[in-house]
mmCIF file of C-alpha atoms in Angstrom:
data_model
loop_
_atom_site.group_PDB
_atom_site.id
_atom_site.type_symbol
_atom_site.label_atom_id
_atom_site.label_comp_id
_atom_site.label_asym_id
_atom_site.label_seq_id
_atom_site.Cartn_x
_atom_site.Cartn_y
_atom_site.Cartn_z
ATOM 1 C CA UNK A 1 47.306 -6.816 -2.611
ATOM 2 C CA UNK A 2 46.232 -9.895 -4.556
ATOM 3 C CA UNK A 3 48.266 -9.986 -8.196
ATOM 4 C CA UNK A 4 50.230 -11.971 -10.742
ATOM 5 C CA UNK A 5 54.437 -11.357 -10.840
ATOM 6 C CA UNK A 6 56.640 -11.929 -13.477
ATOM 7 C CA UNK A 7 60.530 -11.698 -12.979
ATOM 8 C CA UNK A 8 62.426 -10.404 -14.472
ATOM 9 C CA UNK A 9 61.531 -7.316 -16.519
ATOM 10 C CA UNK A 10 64.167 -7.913 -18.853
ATOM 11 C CA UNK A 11 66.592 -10.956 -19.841
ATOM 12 C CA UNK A 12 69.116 -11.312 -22.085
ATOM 13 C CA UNK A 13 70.341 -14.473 -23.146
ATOM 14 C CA UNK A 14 72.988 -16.055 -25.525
ATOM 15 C CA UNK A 15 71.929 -17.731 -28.019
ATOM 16 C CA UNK A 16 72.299 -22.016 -27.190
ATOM 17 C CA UNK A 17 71.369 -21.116 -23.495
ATOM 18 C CA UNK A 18 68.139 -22.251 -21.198
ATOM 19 C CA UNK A 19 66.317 -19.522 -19.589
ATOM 20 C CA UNK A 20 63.604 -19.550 -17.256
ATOM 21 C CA UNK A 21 60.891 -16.706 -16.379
ATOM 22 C CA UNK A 22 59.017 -16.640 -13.305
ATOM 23 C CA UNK A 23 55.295 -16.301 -12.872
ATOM 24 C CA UNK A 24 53.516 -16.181 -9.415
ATOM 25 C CA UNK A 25 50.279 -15.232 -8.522
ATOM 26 C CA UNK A 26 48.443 -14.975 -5.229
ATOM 27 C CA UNK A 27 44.549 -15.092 -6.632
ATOM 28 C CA UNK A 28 44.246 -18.480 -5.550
ATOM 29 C CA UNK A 29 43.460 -19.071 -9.361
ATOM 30 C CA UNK A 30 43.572 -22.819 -10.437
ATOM 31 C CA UNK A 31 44.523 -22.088 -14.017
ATOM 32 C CA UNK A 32 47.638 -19.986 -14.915
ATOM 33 C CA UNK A 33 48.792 -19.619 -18.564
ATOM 34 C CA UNK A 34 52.015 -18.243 -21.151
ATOM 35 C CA UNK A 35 51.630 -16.320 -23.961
ATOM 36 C CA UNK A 36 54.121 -14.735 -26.459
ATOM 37 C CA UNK A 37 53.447 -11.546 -27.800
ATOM 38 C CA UNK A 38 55.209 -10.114 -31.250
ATOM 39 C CA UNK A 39 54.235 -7.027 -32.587
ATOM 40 C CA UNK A 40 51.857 -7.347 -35.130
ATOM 41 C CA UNK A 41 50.917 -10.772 -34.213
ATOM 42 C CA UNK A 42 48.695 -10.232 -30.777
ATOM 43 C CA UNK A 43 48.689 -12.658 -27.898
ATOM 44 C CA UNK A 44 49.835 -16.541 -29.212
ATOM 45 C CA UNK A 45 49.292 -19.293 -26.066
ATOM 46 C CA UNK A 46 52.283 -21.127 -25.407
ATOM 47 C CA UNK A 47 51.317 -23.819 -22.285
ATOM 48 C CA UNK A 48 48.652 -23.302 -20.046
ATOM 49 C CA UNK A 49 47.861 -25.456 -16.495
ATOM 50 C CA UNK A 50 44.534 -26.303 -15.074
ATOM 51 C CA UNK A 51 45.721 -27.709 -11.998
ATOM 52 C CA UNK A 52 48.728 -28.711 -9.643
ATOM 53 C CA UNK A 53 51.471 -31.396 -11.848
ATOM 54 C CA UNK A 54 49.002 -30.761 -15.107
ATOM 55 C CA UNK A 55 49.985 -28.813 -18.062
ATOM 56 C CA UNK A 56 48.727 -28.750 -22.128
ATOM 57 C CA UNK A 57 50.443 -27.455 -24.978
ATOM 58 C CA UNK A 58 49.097 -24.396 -26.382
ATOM 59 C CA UNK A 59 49.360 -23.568 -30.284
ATOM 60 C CA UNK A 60 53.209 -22.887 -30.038
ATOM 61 C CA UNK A 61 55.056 -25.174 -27.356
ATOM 62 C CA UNK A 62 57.813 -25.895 -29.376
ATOM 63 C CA UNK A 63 60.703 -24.690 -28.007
ATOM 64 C CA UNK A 64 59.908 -24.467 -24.528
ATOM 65 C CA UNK A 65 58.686 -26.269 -21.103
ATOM 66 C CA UNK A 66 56.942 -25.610 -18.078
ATOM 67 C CA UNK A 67 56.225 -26.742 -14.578
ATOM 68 C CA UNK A 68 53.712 -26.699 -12.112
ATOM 69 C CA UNK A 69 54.360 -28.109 -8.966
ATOM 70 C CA UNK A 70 52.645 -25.571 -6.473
ATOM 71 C CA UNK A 71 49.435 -23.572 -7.128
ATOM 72 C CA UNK A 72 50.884 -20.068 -7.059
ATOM 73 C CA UNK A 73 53.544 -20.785 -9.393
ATOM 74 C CA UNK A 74 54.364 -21.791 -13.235
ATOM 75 C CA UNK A 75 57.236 -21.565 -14.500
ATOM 76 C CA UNK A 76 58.593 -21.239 -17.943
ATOM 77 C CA UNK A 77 61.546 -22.199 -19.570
ATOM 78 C CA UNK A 78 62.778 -21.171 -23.134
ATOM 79 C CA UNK A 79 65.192 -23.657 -24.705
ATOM 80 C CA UNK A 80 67.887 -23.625 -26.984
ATOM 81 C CA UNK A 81 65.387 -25.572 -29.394
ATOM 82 C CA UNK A 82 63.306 -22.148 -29.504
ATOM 83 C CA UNK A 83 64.221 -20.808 -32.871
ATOM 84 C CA UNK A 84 63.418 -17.179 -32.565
ATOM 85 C CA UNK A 85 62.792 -16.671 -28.758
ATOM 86 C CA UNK A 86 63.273 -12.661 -28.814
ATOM 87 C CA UNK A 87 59.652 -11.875 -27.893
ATOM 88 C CA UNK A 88 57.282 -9.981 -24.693
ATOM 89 C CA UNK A 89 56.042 -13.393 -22.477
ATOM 90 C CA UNK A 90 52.771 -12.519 -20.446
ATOM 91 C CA UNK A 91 51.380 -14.467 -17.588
ATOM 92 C CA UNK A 92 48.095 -14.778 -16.412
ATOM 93 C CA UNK A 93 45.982 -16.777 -14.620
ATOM 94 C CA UNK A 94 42.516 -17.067 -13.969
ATOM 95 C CA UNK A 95 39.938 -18.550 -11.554
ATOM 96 C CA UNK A 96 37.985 -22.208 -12.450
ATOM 97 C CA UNK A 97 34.546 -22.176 -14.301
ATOM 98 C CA UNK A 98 32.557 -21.790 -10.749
ATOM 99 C CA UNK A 99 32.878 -18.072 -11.488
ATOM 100 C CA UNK A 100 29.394 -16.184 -11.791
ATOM 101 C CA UNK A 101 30.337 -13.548 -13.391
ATOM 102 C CA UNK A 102 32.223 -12.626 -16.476
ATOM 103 C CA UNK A 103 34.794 -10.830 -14.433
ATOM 104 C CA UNK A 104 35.546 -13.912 -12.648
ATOM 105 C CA UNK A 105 36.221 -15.886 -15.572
ATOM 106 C CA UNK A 106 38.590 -13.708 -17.091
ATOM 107 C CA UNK A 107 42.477 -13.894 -17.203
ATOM 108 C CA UNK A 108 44.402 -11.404 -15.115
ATOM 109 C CA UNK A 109 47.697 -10.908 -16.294
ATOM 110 C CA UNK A 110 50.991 -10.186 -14.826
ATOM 111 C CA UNK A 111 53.642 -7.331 -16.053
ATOM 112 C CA UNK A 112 55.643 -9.372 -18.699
ATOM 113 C CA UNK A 113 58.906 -10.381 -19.379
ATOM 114 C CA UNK A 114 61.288 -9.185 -21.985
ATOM 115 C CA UNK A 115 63.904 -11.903 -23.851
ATOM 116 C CA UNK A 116 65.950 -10.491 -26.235
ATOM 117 C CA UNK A 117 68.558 -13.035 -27.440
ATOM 118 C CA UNK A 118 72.000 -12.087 -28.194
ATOM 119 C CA UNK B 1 38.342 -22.087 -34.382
ATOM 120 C CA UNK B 2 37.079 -18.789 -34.006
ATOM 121 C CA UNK B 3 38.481 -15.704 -35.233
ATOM 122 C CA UNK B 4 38.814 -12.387 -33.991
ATOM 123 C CA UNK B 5 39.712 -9.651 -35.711
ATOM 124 C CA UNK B 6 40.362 -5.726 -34.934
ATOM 125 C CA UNK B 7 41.710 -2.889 -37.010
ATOM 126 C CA UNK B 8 45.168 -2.330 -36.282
ATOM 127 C CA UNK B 9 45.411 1.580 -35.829
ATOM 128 C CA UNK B 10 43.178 4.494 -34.954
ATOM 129 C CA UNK B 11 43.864 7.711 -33.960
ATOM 130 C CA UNK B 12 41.828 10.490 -32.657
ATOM 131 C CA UNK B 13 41.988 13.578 -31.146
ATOM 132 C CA UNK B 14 42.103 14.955 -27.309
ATOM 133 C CA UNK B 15 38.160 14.946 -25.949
ATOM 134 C CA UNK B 16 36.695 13.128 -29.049
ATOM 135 C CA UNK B 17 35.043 9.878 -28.731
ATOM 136 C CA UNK B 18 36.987 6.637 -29.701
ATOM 137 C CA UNK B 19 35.388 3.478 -31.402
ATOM 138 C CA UNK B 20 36.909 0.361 -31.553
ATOM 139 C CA UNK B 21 35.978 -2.101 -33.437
ATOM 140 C CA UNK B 22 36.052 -6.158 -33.179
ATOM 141 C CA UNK B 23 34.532 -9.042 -35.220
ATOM 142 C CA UNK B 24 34.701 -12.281 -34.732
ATOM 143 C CA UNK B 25 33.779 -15.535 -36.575
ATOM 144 C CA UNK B 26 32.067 -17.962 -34.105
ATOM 145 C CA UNK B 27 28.993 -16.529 -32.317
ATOM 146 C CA UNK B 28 29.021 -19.421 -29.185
ATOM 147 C CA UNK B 29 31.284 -17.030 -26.667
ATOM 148 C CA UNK B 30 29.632 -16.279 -23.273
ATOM 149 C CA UNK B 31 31.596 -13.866 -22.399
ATOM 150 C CA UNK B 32 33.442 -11.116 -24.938
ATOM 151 C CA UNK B 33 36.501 -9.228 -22.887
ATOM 152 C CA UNK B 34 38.459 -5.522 -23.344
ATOM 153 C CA UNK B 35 41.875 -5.273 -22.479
ATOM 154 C CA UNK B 36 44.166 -2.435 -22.486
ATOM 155 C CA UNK B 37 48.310 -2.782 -22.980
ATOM 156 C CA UNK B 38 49.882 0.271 -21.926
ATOM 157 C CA UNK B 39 53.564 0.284 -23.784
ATOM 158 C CA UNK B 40 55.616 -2.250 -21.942
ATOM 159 C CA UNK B 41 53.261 -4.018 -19.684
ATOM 160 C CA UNK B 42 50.878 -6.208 -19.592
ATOM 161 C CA UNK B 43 47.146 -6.507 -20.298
ATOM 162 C CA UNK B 44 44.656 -4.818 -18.170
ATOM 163 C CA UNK B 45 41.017 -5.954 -17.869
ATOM 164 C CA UNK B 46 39.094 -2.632 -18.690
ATOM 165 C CA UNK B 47 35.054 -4.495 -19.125
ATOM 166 C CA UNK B 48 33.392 -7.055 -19.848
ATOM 167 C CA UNK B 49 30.212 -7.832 -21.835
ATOM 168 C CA UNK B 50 27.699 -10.743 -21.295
ATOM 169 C CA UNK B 51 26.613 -12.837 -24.284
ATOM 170 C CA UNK B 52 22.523 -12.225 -23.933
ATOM 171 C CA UNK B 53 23.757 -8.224 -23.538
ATOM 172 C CA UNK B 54 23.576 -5.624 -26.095
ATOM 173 C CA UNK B 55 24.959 -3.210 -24.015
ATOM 174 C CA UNK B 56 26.851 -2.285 -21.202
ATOM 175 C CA UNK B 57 28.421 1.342 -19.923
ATOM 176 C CA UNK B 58 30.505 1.411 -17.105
ATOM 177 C CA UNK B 59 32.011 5.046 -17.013
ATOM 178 C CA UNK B 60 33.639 6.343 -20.063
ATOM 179 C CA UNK B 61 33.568 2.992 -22.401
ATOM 180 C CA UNK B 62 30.756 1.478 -23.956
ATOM 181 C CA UNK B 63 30.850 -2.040 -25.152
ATOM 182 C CA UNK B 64 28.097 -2.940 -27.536
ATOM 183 C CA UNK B 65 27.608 -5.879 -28.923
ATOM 184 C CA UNK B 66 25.879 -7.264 -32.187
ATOM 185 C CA UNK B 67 25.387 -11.183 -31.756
ATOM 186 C CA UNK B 68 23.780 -11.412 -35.087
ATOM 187 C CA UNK B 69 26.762 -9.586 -37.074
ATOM 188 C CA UNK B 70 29.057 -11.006 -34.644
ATOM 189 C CA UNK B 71 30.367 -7.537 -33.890
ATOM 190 C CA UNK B 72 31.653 -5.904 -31.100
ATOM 191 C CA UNK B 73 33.047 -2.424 -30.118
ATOM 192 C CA UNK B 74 33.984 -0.382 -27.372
ATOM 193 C CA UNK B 75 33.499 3.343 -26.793
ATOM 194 C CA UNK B 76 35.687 5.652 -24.658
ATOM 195 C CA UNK B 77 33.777 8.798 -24.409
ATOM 196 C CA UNK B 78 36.229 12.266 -23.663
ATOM 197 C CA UNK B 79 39.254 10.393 -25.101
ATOM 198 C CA UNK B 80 42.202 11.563 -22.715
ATOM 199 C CA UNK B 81 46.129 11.257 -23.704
ATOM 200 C CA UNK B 82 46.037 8.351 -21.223
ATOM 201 C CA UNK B 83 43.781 6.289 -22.878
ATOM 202 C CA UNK B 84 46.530 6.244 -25.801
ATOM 203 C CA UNK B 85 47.733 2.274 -25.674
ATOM 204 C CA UNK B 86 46.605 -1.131 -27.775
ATOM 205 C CA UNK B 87 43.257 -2.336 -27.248
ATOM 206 C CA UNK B 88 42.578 -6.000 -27.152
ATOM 207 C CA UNK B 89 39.340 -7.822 -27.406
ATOM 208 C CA UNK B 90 38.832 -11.175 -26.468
ATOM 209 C CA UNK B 91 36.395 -14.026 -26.545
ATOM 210 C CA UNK B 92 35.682 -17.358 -24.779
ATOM 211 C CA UNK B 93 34.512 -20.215 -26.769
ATOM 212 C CA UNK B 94 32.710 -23.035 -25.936
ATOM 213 C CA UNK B 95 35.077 -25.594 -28.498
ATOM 214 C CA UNK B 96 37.938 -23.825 -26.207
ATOM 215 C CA UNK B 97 36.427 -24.917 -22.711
ATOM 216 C CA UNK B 98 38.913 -27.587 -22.131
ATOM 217 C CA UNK B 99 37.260 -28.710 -18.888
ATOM 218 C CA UNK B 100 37.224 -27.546 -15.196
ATOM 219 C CA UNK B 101 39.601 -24.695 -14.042
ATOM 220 C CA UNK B 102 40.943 -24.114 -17.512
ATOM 221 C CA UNK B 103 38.830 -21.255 -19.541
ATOM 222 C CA UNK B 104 40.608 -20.492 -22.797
ATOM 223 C CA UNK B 105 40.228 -16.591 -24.672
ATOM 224 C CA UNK B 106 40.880 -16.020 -27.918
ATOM 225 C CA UNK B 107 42.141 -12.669 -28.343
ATOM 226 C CA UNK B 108 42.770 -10.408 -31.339
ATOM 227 C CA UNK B 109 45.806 -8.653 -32.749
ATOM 228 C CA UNK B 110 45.303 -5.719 -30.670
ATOM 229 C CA UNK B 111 44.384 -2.039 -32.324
ATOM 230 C CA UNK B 112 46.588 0.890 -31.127
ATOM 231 C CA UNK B 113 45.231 4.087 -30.059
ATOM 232 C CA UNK B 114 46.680 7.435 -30.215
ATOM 233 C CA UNK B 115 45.619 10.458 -28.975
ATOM 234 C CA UNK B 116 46.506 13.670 -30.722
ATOM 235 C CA UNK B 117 46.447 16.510 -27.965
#
């Protein structure tokens, strides 16, 4: 079964410490992106990666960094410069714009991670 | 940049309909988008409405769509206990489309359901 995977459910972390969540997908989808969610506040884009070794900040990238060296897999890192990092981070990914259809443009998006900071 | 907004909160009872509602400032989006969050997971793609549509039923929901008040909603007919979880509309934008492979939603705050039995 094609799908996106996010690990791992939950993470703590100590405040002053690096932490990195995993995203993989195997959709073959060129674009893959991070979002933090806060209740209240909906879906905010963190980074987001239209191809292999390309990456653009989203509107809140401070704080954290990302990688995308293969096609199934991006990466996310929250640093110690992330001020308030207790949040839900989704993954998704979606296919390029030689989609027909409006299904085929959409983002799919993978379980979520939980960071709670201690 | 556009805007989308929802109504946070709605609640209904077991077999009624539900209506969701979603408005959004910029009228150039292709494609307008449903999700559903079920509590602790991510978003599900429920449907899907083309731009030059007014309607479109697949099953239980409904999405209409009102290009000239920029207004959106989506209709779950025989609302179960299931359906209960936060509803998410989104939109594409053509100021977002930051070139090939990369397609860009803007999504609203999300309006929980709840379904009295």
């Amino acid at each position: 079964d094609g799908g996106i995977t996010q690990s791992p459910k939950y993470l703590f972390r100590k405040e002053g410490q690096n932490v990195t969540l995993s995203c993989e997908q195997n959709l073959n989808h060129d674009a893959m992106y991070w979002y933090r969610q806060d209740p209240g506040q909906g879906l905010r884009l963190i980074y987001y990666s239209q191809i292999v070794n390309d990456f653009q900040k989203g509107d809140i990238a401070e704080g954290y960094s990302v990688s995308r060296e293969k096609k199934e897999s991006f990466p996310l890192t929250v640093t110690s410069a992330q001020k308030n990092p207790t949040a839900f981070y989704l993954c998704a990914s979606s296919i390029d714009l030689t989609g027909t259809s409006g299904r085929e443009l959409a983002q799919y998006f993978g379980p979520g991670t939980r960071l709670t900071v201690l | 940049g556009e805007d989308v907004e929802q109504s946070l909160f709605l609640s209904v009872r077991e077999g009624d309909s539900s209506v969701i509602n979603c408005t959004y400032t910029d009228s150039s989006s292709t494609y307008l988008y449903w999700y559903k969050q079920e509590p602790g997971a991510g978003l599900q793609l429920l449907t899907y409405i083309f731009s030059n549509m007014d309607m479109k039923q697949d099953q239980r929901l409904t999405v209409l769509l009102n290009k000239k008040d920029k207004h959106l909603s989506l209709r779950i007919a025989d609302t179960q206990t299931g359906d209960s979880a936060i509803y998410f509309c989104a939109g594409d934008l053509g100021a977002s489309y930051s070139g090939a492979g990369s397609y860009q939603l803007t999504f609203g705050k999300g309006t929980k359901l709840s379904v009295i039995p």
